C-alpha cells in the first residue's frame, strides 16, 4: 500500500510542477532537475515504507583543512535536530567529495499531498545551504552576514511565548518540574 501512496504523492507533485507523468524508475527513484542548478532525488524504499528526498549541497570538498572544518561545523550546527534542514540532515561522502542533504517522509502515515506540500520547503532549504556551502568553499562566508538564523527550541516565529520557556508554561529549561 505504501508504494501506491508514494506513487500517488509523486503524481500529485508532478501536477503541481506541470510535469504530468512523473514516475519512479525500476529502482523506485525519480530525479528532477531544479532550475538547472541541482537535482532533487526521490527514492521510495519498500522495506521501510519511506520516501527519501535528497540533493547535493556541494560537489568537491574544500582542500584547506580550516575551510573544511568551518564547512563541517556550519553544516552540523544547522542540522541539529533538523533545525535548518527541513527536519532532515546532511551526510558527507569524503571519497566522492560530496555532501547531500536529506529528509524522509513516512509513506505509511502520509496523505497523497504530503510530497506536494513538503518538497518546496526542502528545495528552499537546499538552495540556502548550497549558497552557504559555496561561500564557505570560496572563502567569502561571514557567519554574521551569511549564517542561517537558528530558532531556539520551543519557540516559533510570531509566537508570544517567552524565549527559553517551555511551550507557553512559563517554565524554563532546567526547572525541576513542568506544571500542567
PDB file of N, CA, C and O in Angstrom, residues 39-41 52-58 75 79 82 84-92 98-103 118 121-130:
ATOM      1  N   UNK A  39      19.988  18.735  -8.508  1.00  0.00           N
ATOM      2  CA  UNK A  39      18.976  17.691  -8.705  1.00  0.00           C
ATOM      3  C   UNK A  39      18.301  17.342  -7.386  1.00  0.00           C
ATOM      4  O   UNK A  39      18.927  17.365  -6.326  1.00  0.00           O
ATOM      5  N   UNK A  40      17.023  17.051  -7.483  1.00  0.00           N
ATOM      6  CA  UNK A  40      16.236  16.550  -6.358  1.00  0.00           C
ATOM      7  C   UNK A  40      15.974  15.080  -6.643  1.00  0.00           C
ATOM      8  O   UNK A  40      15.379  14.742  -7.664  1.00  0.00           O
ATOM      9  N   UNK A  41      16.444  14.228  -5.753  1.00  0.00           N
ATOM     10  CA  UNK A  41      16.259  12.784  -5.896  1.00  0.00           C
ATOM     11  C   UNK A  41      15.153  12.346  -4.950  1.00  0.00           C
ATOM     12  O   UNK A  41      15.153  12.717  -3.776  1.00  0.00           O
ATOM     13  N   UNK A  52      12.540   8.905   0.475  1.00  0.00           N
ATOM     14  CA  UNK A  52      13.711   9.725   0.770  1.00  0.00           C
ATOM     15  C   UNK A  52      13.830  10.840  -0.257  1.00  0.00           C
ATOM     16  O   UNK A  52      13.728  10.598  -1.447  1.00  0.00           O
ATOM     17  N   UNK A  53      14.045  12.048   0.230  1.00  0.00           N
ATOM     18  CA  UNK A  53      14.347  13.197  -0.612  1.00  0.00           C
ATOM     19  C   UNK A  53      15.792  13.564  -0.324  1.00  0.00           C
ATOM     20  O   UNK A  53      16.185  13.666   0.848  1.00  0.00           O
ATOM     21  N   UNK A  54      16.604  13.736  -1.363  1.00  0.00           N
ATOM     22  CA  UNK A  54      17.980  14.137  -1.135  1.00  0.00           C
ATOM     23  C   UNK A  54      18.497  14.912  -2.329  1.00  0.00           C
ATOM     24  O   UNK A  54      18.068  14.722  -3.460  1.00  0.00           O
ATOM     25  N   UNK A  55      19.409  15.822  -2.009  1.00  0.00           N
ATOM     26  CA  UNK A  55      20.005  16.701  -3.023  1.00  0.00           C
ATOM     27  C   UNK A  55      21.434  17.015  -2.635  1.00  0.00           C
ATOM     28  O   UNK A  55      21.758  17.094  -1.451  1.00  0.00           O
ATOM     29  N   UNK A  56      22.269  17.233  -3.635  1.00  0.00           N
ATOM     30  CA  UNK A  56      23.650  17.620  -3.330  1.00  0.00           C
ATOM     31  C   UNK A  56      23.708  19.057  -2.809  1.00  0.00           C
ATOM     32  O   UNK A  56      23.028  19.944  -3.325  1.00  0.00           O
ATOM     33  N   UNK A  57      24.494  19.234  -1.778  1.00  0.00           N
ATOM     34  CA  UNK A  57      24.753  20.571  -1.241  1.00  0.00           C
ATOM     35  C   UNK A  57      26.041  21.118  -1.846  1.00  0.00           C
ATOM     36  O   UNK A  57      26.156  22.291  -2.134  1.00  0.00           O
ATOM     37  N   UNK A  58      27.016  20.225  -2.015  1.00  0.00           N
ATOM     38  CA  UNK A  58      28.307  20.667  -2.527  1.00  0.00           C
ATOM     39  C   UNK A  58      29.000  19.515  -3.228  1.00  0.00           C
ATOM     40  O   UNK A  58      29.028  18.397  -2.704  1.00  0.00           O
ATOM     41  N   UNK A  75      27.531  23.058   8.863  1.00  0.00           N
ATOM     42  CA  UNK A  75      26.509  22.080   8.495  1.00  0.00           C
ATOM     43  C   UNK A  75      25.970  21.346   9.719  1.00  0.00           C
ATOM     44  O   UNK A  75      24.757  21.129   9.840  1.00  0.00           O
ATOM     45  N   UNK A  79      22.155  21.404  11.144  1.00  0.00           N
ATOM     46  CA  UNK A  79      21.363  20.173  11.092  1.00  0.00           C
ATOM     47  C   UNK A  79      20.950  19.665  12.466  1.00  0.00           C
ATOM     48  O   UNK A  79      20.231  18.676  12.554  1.00  0.00           O
ATOM     49  N   UNK A  82      17.481  18.746  12.971  1.00  0.00           N
ATOM     50  CA  UNK A  82      16.852  19.092  11.700  1.00  0.00           C
ATOM     51  C   UNK A  82      16.549  20.565  11.575  1.00  0.00           C
ATOM     52  O   UNK A  82      15.884  20.991  10.639  1.00  0.00           O
ATOM     53  N   UNK A  84      17.627  23.604  10.574  1.00  0.00           N
ATOM     54  CA  UNK A  84      17.600  24.417   9.370  1.00  0.00           C
ATOM     55  C   UNK A  84      17.676  23.555   8.116  1.00  0.00           C
ATOM     56  O   UNK A  84      18.025  24.032   7.054  1.00  0.00           O
ATOM     57  N   UNK A  85      17.342  22.279   8.264  1.00  0.00           N
ATOM     58  CA  UNK A  85      17.436  21.335   7.143  1.00  0.00           C
ATOM     59  C   UNK A  85      16.087  20.688   6.863  1.00  0.00           C
ATOM     60  O   UNK A  85      16.015  19.505   6.527  1.00  0.00           O
ATOM     61  N   UNK A  86      15.038  21.442   7.038  1.00  0.00           N
ATOM     62  CA  UNK A  86      13.675  20.960   6.760  1.00  0.00           C
ATOM     63  C   UNK A  86      13.380  19.659   7.519  1.00  0.00           C
ATOM     64  O   UNK A  86      12.695  18.788   7.023  1.00  0.00           O
ATOM     65  N   UNK A  87      13.941  19.555   8.712  1.00  0.00           N
ATOM     66  CA  UNK A  87      13.700  18.375   9.531  1.00  0.00           C
ATOM     67  C   UNK A  87      14.620  17.218   9.237  1.00  0.00           C
ATOM     68  O   UNK A  87      14.559  16.187   9.896  1.00  0.00           O
ATOM     69  N   UNK A  88      15.502  17.357   8.266  1.00  0.00           N
ATOM     70  CA  UNK A  88      16.411  16.281   7.889  1.00  0.00           C
ATOM     71  C   UNK A  88      17.819  16.554   8.370  1.00  0.00           C
ATOM     72  O   UNK A  88      18.025  17.116   9.438  1.00  0.00           O
ATOM     73  N   UNK A  89      18.781  16.166   7.567  1.00  0.00           N
ATOM     74  CA  UNK A  89      20.170  16.339   7.938  1.00  0.00           C
ATOM     75  C   UNK A  89      21.065  16.288   6.722  1.00  0.00           C
ATOM     76  O   UNK A  89      20.598  16.378   5.591  1.00  0.00           O
ATOM     77  N   UNK A  90      22.363  16.142   6.980  1.00  0.00           N
ATOM     78  CA  UNK A  90      23.349  16.067   5.912  1.00  0.00           C
ATOM     79  C   UNK A  90      24.237  14.854   6.108  1.00  0.00           C
ATOM     80  O   UNK A  90      24.392  14.359   7.218  1.00  0.00           O
ATOM     81  N   UNK A  91      24.803  14.417   5.013  1.00  0.00           N
ATOM     82  CA  UNK A  91      25.784  13.348   5.038  1.00  0.00           C
ATOM     83  C   UNK A  91      26.925  13.720   4.124  1.00  0.00           C
ATOM     84  O   UNK A  91      26.751  14.467   3.160  1.00  0.00           O
ATOM     85  N   UNK A  92      28.110  13.203   4.448  1.00  0.00           N
ATOM     86  CA  UNK A  92      29.305  13.504   3.668  1.00  0.00           C
ATOM     87  C   UNK A  92      29.897  12.206   3.137  1.00  0.00           C
ATOM     88  O   UNK A  92      30.111  11.269   3.899  1.00  0.00           O
ATOM     89  N   UNK A  98      31.411  14.668  -1.760  1.00  0.00           N
ATOM     90  CA  UNK A  98      30.010  15.032  -1.965  1.00  0.00           C
ATOM     91  C   UNK A  98      29.317  15.208  -0.627  1.00  0.00           C
ATOM     92  O   UNK A  98      29.516  14.413   0.292  1.00  0.00           O
ATOM     93  N   UNK A  99      28.504  16.254  -0.516  1.00  0.00           N
ATOM     94  CA  UNK A  99      27.662  16.468   0.652  1.00  0.00           C
ATOM     95  C   UNK A  99      26.220  16.445   0.177  1.00  0.00           C
ATOM     96  O   UNK A  99      25.853  17.152  -0.766  1.00  0.00           O
ATOM     97  N   UNK A 100      25.406  15.613   0.820  1.00  0.00           N
ATOM     98  CA  UNK A 100      23.981  15.504   0.496  1.00  0.00           C
ATOM     99  C   UNK A 100      23.137  15.957   1.668  1.00  0.00           C
ATOM    100  O   UNK A 100      23.436  15.636   2.820  1.00  0.00           O
ATOM    101  N   UNK A 101      22.065  16.666   1.367  1.00  0.00           N
ATOM    102  CA  UNK A 101      21.045  16.973   2.359  1.00  0.00           C
ATOM    103  C   UNK A 101      19.896  16.013   2.105  1.00  0.00           C
ATOM    104  O   UNK A 101      19.570  15.719   0.954  1.00  0.00           O
ATOM    105  N   UNK A 102      19.298  15.510   3.174  1.00  0.00           N
ATOM    106  CA  UNK A 102      18.251  14.501   3.017  1.00  0.00           C
ATOM    107  C   UNK A 102      17.120  14.702   4.028  1.00  0.00           C
ATOM    108  O   UNK A 102      17.314  15.296   5.085  1.00  0.00           O
ATOM    109  N   UNK A 103      15.958  14.196   3.655  1.00  0.00           N
ATOM    110  CA  UNK A 103      14.787  14.147   4.523  1.00  0.00           C
ATOM    111  C   UNK A 103      14.024  12.867   4.204  1.00  0.00           C
ATOM    112  O   UNK A 103      14.227  12.259   3.155  1.00  0.00           O
ATOM    113  N   UNK A 118       5.509  19.362   1.039  1.00  0.00           N
ATOM    114  CA  UNK A 118       6.815  19.377   1.676  1.00  0.00           C
ATOM    115  C   UNK A 118       7.974  19.722   0.737  1.00  0.00           C
ATOM    116  O   UNK A 118       8.934  20.387   1.146  1.00  0.00           O
ATOM    117  N   UNK A 121       9.517  23.266   0.632  1.00  0.00           N
ATOM    118  CA  UNK A 121      10.257  23.600   1.851  1.00  0.00           C
ATOM    119  C   UNK A 121      11.651  22.998   1.774  1.00  0.00           C
ATOM    120  O   UNK A 121      12.647  23.646   2.091  1.00  0.00           O
ATOM    121  N   UNK A 122      11.721  21.735   1.348  1.00  0.00           N
ATOM    122  CA  UNK A 122      13.004  21.052   1.226  1.00  0.00           C
ATOM    123  C   UNK A 122      13.888  21.743   0.185  1.00  0.00           C
ATOM    124  O   UNK A 122      15.064  22.019   0.443  1.00  0.00           O
ATOM    125  N   UNK A 123      13.333  22.051  -0.974  1.00  0.00           N
ATOM    126  CA  UNK A 123      14.107  22.694  -2.046  1.00  0.00           C
ATOM    127  C   UNK A 123      14.616  24.060  -1.591  1.00  0.00           C
ATOM    128  O   UNK A 123      15.775  24.419  -1.854  1.00  0.00           O
ATOM    129  N   UNK A 124      13.798  24.816  -0.886  1.00  0.00           N
ATOM    130  CA  UNK A 124      14.235  26.121  -0.380  1.00  0.00           C
ATOM    131  C   UNK A 124      15.414  25.951   0.585  1.00  0.00           C
ATOM    132  O   UNK A 124      16.393  26.703   0.515  1.00  0.00           O
ATOM    133  N   UNK A 125      15.342  24.966   1.466  1.00  0.00           N
ATOM    134  CA  UNK A 125      16.443  24.716   2.400  1.00  0.00           C
ATOM    135  C   UNK A 125      17.706  24.301   1.643  1.00  0.00           C
ATOM    136  O   UNK A 125      18.808  24.761   1.974  1.00  0.00           O
ATOM    137  N   UNK A 126      17.560  23.458   0.632  1.00  0.00           N
ATOM    138  CA  UNK A 126      18.722  23.043  -0.167  1.00  0.00           C
ATOM    139  C   UNK A 126      19.360  24.258  -0.835  1.00  0.00           C
ATOM    140  O   UNK A 126      20.589  24.413  -0.819  1.00  0.00           O
ATOM    141  N   UNK A 127      18.549  25.116  -1.410  1.00  0.00           N
ATOM    142  CA  UNK A 127      19.089  26.308  -2.077  1.00  0.00           C
ATOM    143  C   UNK A 127      19.882  27.178  -1.105  1.00  0.00           C
ATOM    144  O   UNK A 127      20.962  27.672  -1.433  1.00  0.00           O
ATOM    145  N   UNK A 128      19.355  27.363   0.100  1.00  0.00           N
ATOM    146  CA  UNK A 128      20.054  28.166   1.105  1.00  0.00           C
ATOM    147  C   UNK A 128      21.376  27.521   1.503  1.00  0.00           C
ATOM    148  O   UNK A 128      22.403  28.194   1.591  1.00  0.00           O
ATOM    149  N   UNK A 129      21.352  26.204   1.731  1.00  0.00           N
ATOM    150  CA  UNK A 129      22.570  25.521   2.148  1.00  0.00           C
ATOM    151  C   UNK A 129      23.593  25.438   1.019  1.00  0.00           C
ATOM    152  O   UNK A 129      24.795  25.470   1.269  1.00  0.00           O
ATOM    153  N   UNK A 130      23.144  25.339  -0.206  1.00  0.00           N
ATOM    154  CA  UNK A 130      24.087  25.350  -1.334  1.00  0.00           C
ATOM    155  C   UNK A 130      24.813  26.697  -1.377  1.00  0.00           C
ATOM    156  O   UNK A 130      26.023  26.756  -1.608  1.00  0.00           O
TER     157      UNK A 130
END
